[in-house]
């Protein structure tokens, strides 16, 4: 009976995955038209343009939209492995393969003791909530590396470290997977891998680290938490503007620098809290789910406080939430549900309602308040649950004994 139920569950999982991914492919191939802006132009124009530059052995030195670590070149060049397809088609196919790889990892993990199929269902149901954006960016590929790293963490810390280090050279954020690692082997492997990959690209291709200057000069993107200040201020006489800047739609004008600096301060505060948690939880007994819970919390905090909250960032959070819920003992169930709700609101603001966001009307601003509010709530809840689950409570002071109270009482004269 159990085997029959497991087969039915697997069949249902694969059926839903197949149906939802078919819809995503129909949207990115433009067989069906998804409401709002065409998100596939990033692949057909920007990524393809980078591909033409990268395949000649150099990074896009004069393109400020290139803001990624050097190993991101591998994701952009990967469609070249399918020369029988046009670049956009090859990219979409490879993204779908990466999506399937994440499902395979989650499905395999669900069969082990202490695991649950909930994680696989979170991935299957959560990713399509973002619409075609999920397949029109290379973030699914990076998320596949991150999921593999977290599942390797409990038994193979060096493998986890190597995957996290490689992932950080593709899109930085996988470095946060190491927040919960307690074995130095994981950190050492990550450092060696990251330095090795960086050195190879620095020696082989000019401009491997030009992205650092481009990333530094970014402002406040219109979907970020800090941008809410200007969405409201535009209705009260603020004289700034919204322009395409450094590859994203950003606010430019008075006080933007102050808000951007505040976002960096909040990120620093989040980092400080994570360091405090790491020190406080140092003596906690390591548990298999702690790595995933800590990574999910760390990425949530950094996404929420970032100057930029692009829709594809939700791909990372859905992937990490799926890993967390693959463990029966996880405490991240409610924050994961909030992230799924945020993903649903995200597709409503981008691409469906992005024109409303750009003009800061009530509909667009309301969607952003709701989405960013969900992310803030998820971040605070995840941080609270991580702390309470891993930091040992201080033992309460025992009340003084009756004898002690008698001895301490003053002697009457």
PDB file of N, CA, C and O in Angstrom, residues 32-76:
ATOM      1  N   UNK A  32       2.113  31.266 -26.462  1.00  0.00           N
ATOM      2  CA  UNK A  32       1.083  31.970 -25.711  1.00  0.00           C
ATOM      3  C   UNK A  32       1.680  33.278 -25.211  1.00  0.00           C
ATOM      4  O   UNK A  32       2.873  33.338 -24.882  1.00  0.00           O
ATOM      5  N   UNK A  33       0.881  34.311 -25.168  1.00  0.00           N
ATOM      6  CA  UNK A  33       1.374  35.625 -24.745  1.00  0.00           C
ATOM      7  C   UNK A  33       0.971  35.870 -23.298  1.00  0.00           C
ATOM      8  O   UNK A  33      -0.214  35.864 -22.958  1.00  0.00           O
ATOM      9  N   UNK A  34       1.975  36.072 -22.448  1.00  0.00           N
ATOM     10  CA  UNK A  34       1.729  36.366 -21.039  1.00  0.00           C
ATOM     11  C   UNK A  34       1.462  37.859 -20.891  1.00  0.00           C
ATOM     12  O   UNK A  34       2.098  38.677 -21.550  1.00  0.00           O
ATOM     13  N   UNK A  35       0.528  38.249 -20.017  1.00  0.00           N
ATOM     14  CA  UNK A  35       0.213  39.678 -19.866  1.00  0.00           C
ATOM     15  C   UNK A  35       1.426  40.477 -19.401  1.00  0.00           C
ATOM     16  O   UNK A  35       2.275  39.993 -18.663  1.00  0.00           O
ATOM     17  N   UNK A  36       1.481  41.725 -19.842  1.00  0.00           N
ATOM     18  CA  UNK A  36       2.538  42.614 -19.394  1.00  0.00           C
ATOM     19  C   UNK A  36       3.717  42.652 -20.341  1.00  0.00           C
ATOM     20  O   UNK A  36       3.637  42.234 -21.499  1.00  0.00           O
ATOM     21  N   UNK A  37       4.839  43.146 -19.815  1.00  0.00           N
ATOM     22  CA  UNK A  37       6.048  43.299 -20.630  1.00  0.00           C
ATOM     23  C   UNK A  37       6.594  41.951 -21.071  1.00  0.00           C
ATOM     24  O   UNK A  37       6.393  40.927 -20.402  1.00  0.00           O
ATOM     25  N   UNK A  38       7.293  41.948 -22.196  1.00  0.00           N
ATOM     26  CA  UNK A  38       7.923  40.734 -22.710  1.00  0.00           C
ATOM     27  C   UNK A  38       9.229  40.502 -21.955  1.00  0.00           C
ATOM     28  O   UNK A  38      10.215  41.225 -22.156  1.00  0.00           O
ATOM     29  N   UNK A  39       9.259  39.499 -21.091  1.00  0.00           N
ATOM     30  CA  UNK A  39      10.439  39.263 -20.257  1.00  0.00           C
ATOM     31  C   UNK A  39      11.533  38.505 -20.991  1.00  0.00           C
ATOM     32  O   UNK A  39      12.650  38.389 -20.488  1.00  0.00           O
ATOM     33  N   UNK A  40      11.237  37.974 -22.171  1.00  0.00           N
ATOM     34  CA  UNK A  40      12.224  37.153 -22.888  1.00  0.00           C
ATOM     35  C   UNK A  40      13.274  37.989 -23.603  1.00  0.00           C
ATOM     36  O   UNK A  40      14.263  37.442 -24.091  1.00  0.00           O
ATOM     37  N   UNK A  41      13.081  39.300 -23.682  1.00  0.00           N
ATOM     38  CA  UNK A  41      14.069  40.124 -24.377  1.00  0.00           C
ATOM     39  C   UNK A  41      15.416  40.133 -23.661  1.00  0.00           C
ATOM     40  O   UNK A  41      16.446  40.366 -24.290  1.00  0.00           O
ATOM     41  N   UNK A  42      15.417  39.878 -22.369  1.00  0.00           N
ATOM     42  CA  UNK A  42      16.689  39.779 -21.660  1.00  0.00           C
ATOM     43  C   UNK A  42      17.555  38.663 -22.236  1.00  0.00           C
ATOM     44  O   UNK A  42      18.783  38.779 -22.286  1.00  0.00           O
ATOM     45  N   UNK A  43      16.900  37.584 -22.660  1.00  0.00           N
ATOM     46  CA  UNK A  43      17.631  36.455 -23.237  1.00  0.00           C
ATOM     47  C   UNK A  43      17.987  36.737 -24.691  1.00  0.00           C
ATOM     48  O   UNK A  43      19.143  36.582 -25.107  1.00  0.00           O
ATOM     49  N   UNK A  44      17.012  37.124 -25.484  1.00  0.00           N
ATOM     50  CA  UNK A  44      17.223  37.284 -26.924  1.00  0.00           C
ATOM     51  C   UNK A  44      18.099  38.480 -27.273  1.00  0.00           C
ATOM     52  O   UNK A  44      18.762  38.478 -28.316  1.00  0.00           O
ATOM     53  N   UNK A  45      18.131  39.501 -26.408  1.00  0.00           N
ATOM     54  CA  UNK A  45      18.917  40.698 -26.700  1.00  0.00           C
ATOM     55  C   UNK A  45      20.141  40.791 -25.794  1.00  0.00           C
ATOM     56  O   UNK A  45      21.286  40.788 -26.267  1.00  0.00           O
ATOM     57  N   UNK A  46      19.914  40.861 -24.470  1.00  0.00           N
ATOM     58  CA  UNK A  46      21.033  41.110 -23.546  1.00  0.00           C
ATOM     59  C   UNK A  46      21.938  39.891 -23.421  1.00  0.00           C
ATOM     60  O   UNK A  46      23.152  39.969 -23.654  1.00  0.00           O
ATOM     61  N   UNK A  47      21.380  38.748 -23.043  1.00  0.00           N
ATOM     62  CA  UNK A  47      22.204  37.552 -22.885  1.00  0.00           C
ATOM     63  C   UNK A  47      22.882  37.168 -24.198  1.00  0.00           C
ATOM     64  O   UNK A  47      24.059  36.785 -24.225  1.00  0.00           O
ATOM     65  N   UNK A  48      22.131  37.250 -25.291  1.00  0.00           N
ATOM     66  CA  UNK A  48      22.705  36.893 -26.585  1.00  0.00           C
ATOM     67  C   UNK A  48      23.843  37.837 -26.954  1.00  0.00           C
ATOM     68  O   UNK A  48      24.872  37.418 -27.512  1.00  0.00           O
ATOM     69  N   UNK A  49      23.682  39.129 -26.629  1.00  0.00           N
ATOM     70  CA  UNK A  49      24.762  40.077 -26.870  1.00  0.00           C
ATOM     71  C   UNK A  49      25.996  39.752 -26.055  1.00  0.00           C
ATOM     72  O   UNK A  49      27.135  39.805 -26.555  1.00  0.00           O
ATOM     73  N   UNK A  50      25.795  39.408 -24.790  1.00  0.00           N
ATOM     74  CA  UNK A  50      26.933  38.994 -23.960  1.00  0.00           C
ATOM     75  C   UNK A  50      27.591  37.739 -24.522  1.00  0.00           C
ATOM     76  O   UNK A  50      28.820  37.613 -24.511  1.00  0.00           O
ATOM     77  N   UNK A  51      26.779  36.812 -24.993  1.00  0.00           N
ATOM     78  CA  UNK A  51      27.292  35.566 -25.566  1.00  0.00           C
ATOM     79  C   UNK A  51      28.253  35.866 -26.712  1.00  0.00           C
ATOM     80  O   UNK A  51      29.340  35.267 -26.807  1.00  0.00           O
ATOM     81  N   UNK A  52      27.880  36.787 -27.579  1.00  0.00           N
ATOM     82  CA  UNK A  52      28.717  37.113 -28.726  1.00  0.00           C
ATOM     83  C   UNK A  52      30.050  37.713 -28.286  1.00  0.00           C
ATOM     84  O   UNK A  52      31.085  37.514 -28.934  1.00  0.00           O
ATOM     85  N   UNK A  53      30.050  38.466 -27.190  1.00  0.00           N
ATOM     86  CA  UNK A  53      31.296  39.036 -26.677  1.00  0.00           C
ATOM     87  C   UNK A  53      32.127  37.977 -25.960  1.00  0.00           C
ATOM     88  O   UNK A  53      33.335  37.840 -26.201  1.00  0.00           O
ATOM     89  N   UNK A  54      31.485  37.214 -25.094  1.00  0.00           N
ATOM     90  CA  UNK A  54      32.193  36.231 -24.275  1.00  0.00           C
ATOM     91  C   UNK A  54      32.854  35.137 -25.112  1.00  0.00           C
ATOM     92  O   UNK A  54      33.944  34.660 -24.776  1.00  0.00           O
ATOM     93  N   UNK A  55      32.201  34.734 -26.175  1.00  0.00           N
ATOM     94  CA  UNK A  55      32.766  33.631 -26.955  1.00  0.00           C
ATOM     95  C   UNK A  55      34.038  34.040 -27.702  1.00  0.00           C
ATOM     96  O   UNK A  55      34.748  33.181 -28.231  1.00  0.00           O
ATOM     97  N   UNK A  56      34.341  35.332 -27.698  1.00  0.00           N
ATOM     98  CA  UNK A  56      35.601  35.802 -28.277  1.00  0.00           C
ATOM     99  C   UNK A  56      36.675  36.004 -27.212  1.00  0.00           C
ATOM    100  O   UNK A  56      37.731  36.591 -27.487  1.00  0.00           O
ATOM    101  N   UNK A  57      36.405  35.544 -25.993  1.00  0.00           N
ATOM    102  CA  UNK A  57      37.447  35.505 -24.975  1.00  0.00           C
ATOM    103  C   UNK A  57      37.608  36.745 -24.128  1.00  0.00           C
ATOM    104  O   UNK A  57      38.663  36.949 -23.510  1.00  0.00           O
ATOM    105  N   UNK A  58      36.564  37.567 -24.013  1.00  0.00           N
ATOM    106  CA  UNK A  58      36.639  38.731 -23.141  1.00  0.00           C
ATOM    107  C   UNK A  58      35.274  38.987 -22.517  1.00  0.00           C
ATOM    108  O   UNK A  58      34.251  38.540 -23.039  1.00  0.00           O
ATOM    109  N   UNK A  59      35.259  39.698 -21.397  1.00  0.00           N
ATOM    110  CA  UNK A  59      34.010  40.066 -20.750  1.00  0.00           C
ATOM    111  C   UNK A  59      33.481  41.364 -21.375  1.00  0.00           C
ATOM    112  O   UNK A  59      34.244  42.112 -22.002  1.00  0.00           O
ATOM    113  N   UNK A  60      32.183  41.643 -21.199  1.00  0.00           N
ATOM    114  CA  UNK A  60      31.609  42.889 -21.747  1.00  0.00           C
ATOM    115  C   UNK A  60      32.090  44.111 -20.965  1.00  0.00           C
ATOM    116  O   UNK A  60      31.400  44.629 -20.091  1.00  0.00           O
ATOM    117  N   UNK A  61      33.285  44.581 -21.288  1.00  0.00           N
ATOM    118  CA  UNK A  61      33.933  45.624 -20.495  1.00  0.00           C
ATOM    119  C   UNK A  61      33.208  46.958 -20.556  1.00  0.00           C
ATOM    120  O   UNK A  61      33.295  47.764 -19.619  1.00  0.00           O
ATOM    121  N   UNK A  62      32.518  47.221 -21.642  1.00  0.00           N
ATOM    122  CA  UNK A  62      31.871  48.520 -21.817  1.00  0.00           C
ATOM    123  C   UNK A  62      30.371  48.470 -21.556  1.00  0.00           C
ATOM    124  O   UNK A  62      29.662  49.442 -21.841  1.00  0.00           O
ATOM    125  N   UNK A  63      29.891  47.377 -21.030  1.00  0.00           N
ATOM    126  CA  UNK A  63      28.452  47.202 -20.792  1.00  0.00           C
ATOM    127  C   UNK A  63      28.192  47.215 -19.287  1.00  0.00           C
ATOM    128  O   UNK A  63      28.509  46.256 -18.578  1.00  0.00           O
ATOM    129  N   UNK A  64      27.595  48.314 -18.804  1.00  0.00           N
ATOM    130  CA  UNK A  64      27.375  48.443 -17.360  1.00  0.00           C
ATOM    131  C   UNK A  64      26.308  47.482 -16.849  1.00  0.00           C
ATOM    132  O   UNK A  64      26.159  47.311 -15.628  1.00  0.00           O
ATOM    133  N   UNK A  65      25.550  46.856 -17.748  1.00  0.00           N
ATOM    134  CA  UNK A  65      24.545  45.887 -17.298  1.00  0.00           C
ATOM    135  C   UNK A  65      25.180  44.554 -16.924  1.00  0.00           C
ATOM    136  O   UNK A  65      24.503  43.715 -16.322  1.00  0.00           O
ATOM    137  N   UNK A  66      26.450  44.351 -17.272  1.00  0.00           N
ATOM    138  CA  UNK A  66      27.146  43.133 -16.841  1.00  0.00           C
ATOM    139  C   UNK A  66      27.600  43.343 -15.400  1.00  0.00           C
ATOM    140  O   UNK A  66      28.599  43.986 -15.130  1.00  0.00           O
ATOM    141  N   UNK A  67      26.866  42.771 -14.466  1.00  0.00           N
ATOM    142  CA  UNK A  67      27.129  42.994 -13.042  1.00  0.00           C
ATOM    143  C   UNK A  67      27.223  41.671 -12.292  1.00  0.00           C
ATOM    144  O   UNK A  67      26.750  41.548 -11.164  1.00  0.00           O
ATOM    145  N   UNK A  68      27.869  40.702 -12.908  1.00  0.00           N
ATOM    146  CA  UNK A  68      27.894  39.356 -12.346  1.00  0.00           C
ATOM    147  C   UNK A  68      29.326  38.864 -12.188  1.00  0.00           C
ATOM    148  O   UNK A  68      30.221  39.281 -12.935  1.00  0.00           O
ATOM    149  N   UNK A  69      29.570  37.969 -11.232  1.00  0.00           N
ATOM    150  CA  UNK A  69      30.902  37.393 -11.071  1.00  0.00           C
ATOM    151  C   UNK A  69      31.330  36.645 -12.332  1.00  0.00           C
ATOM    152  O   UNK A  69      30.495  36.297 -13.171  1.00  0.00           O
ATOM    153  N   UNK A  70      32.617  36.366 -12.470  1.00  0.00           N
ATOM    154  CA  UNK A  70      33.122  35.840 -13.744  1.00  0.00           C
ATOM    155  C   UNK A  70      32.514  34.518 -14.197  1.00  0.00           C
ATOM    156  O   UNK A  70      32.320  34.302 -15.400  1.00  0.00           O
ATOM    157  N   UNK A  71      32.184  33.602 -13.274  1.00  0.00           N
ATOM    158  CA  UNK A  71      31.653  32.307 -13.685  1.00  0.00           C
ATOM    159  C   UNK A  71      30.244  32.398 -14.257  1.00  0.00           C
ATOM    160  O   UNK A  71      29.735  31.419 -14.822  1.00  0.00           O
ATOM    161  N   UNK A  72      29.606  33.570 -14.145  1.00  0.00           N
ATOM    162  CA  UNK A  72      28.314  33.758 -14.807  1.00  0.00           C
ATOM    163  C   UNK A  72      28.457  33.589 -16.313  1.00  0.00           C
ATOM    164  O   UNK A  72      27.482  33.294 -17.010  1.00  0.00           O
ATOM    165  N   UNK A  73      29.675  33.774 -16.810  1.00  0.00           N
ATOM    166  CA  UNK A  73      29.919  33.569 -18.240  1.00  0.00           C
ATOM    167  C   UNK A  73      29.556  32.155 -18.674  1.00  0.00           C
ATOM    168  O   UNK A  73      29.124  31.935 -19.812  1.00  0.00           O
ATOM    169  N   UNK A  74      29.705  31.198 -17.773  1.00  0.00           N
ATOM    170  CA  UNK A  74      29.383  29.809 -18.127  1.00  0.00           C
ATOM    171  C   UNK A  74      27.902  29.650 -18.413  1.00  0.00           C
ATOM    172  O   UNK A  74      27.504  28.937 -19.344  1.00  0.00           O
ATOM    173  N   UNK A  75      27.049  30.307 -17.617  1.00  0.00           N
ATOM    174  CA  UNK A  75      25.604  30.225 -17.835  1.00  0.00           C
ATOM    175  C   UNK A  75      25.213  30.895 -19.149  1.00  0.00           C
ATOM    176  O   UNK A  75      24.343  30.412 -19.875  1.00  0.00           O
ATOM    177  N   UNK A  76      25.867  32.025 -19.453  1.00  0.00           N
ATOM    178  CA  UNK A  76      25.547  32.742 -20.682  1.00  0.00           C
ATOM    179  C   UNK A  76      26.062  31.989 -21.909  1.00  0.00           C
ATOM    180  O   UNK A  76      25.428  32.001 -22.971  1.00  0.00           O
TER     181      UNK A  76
END
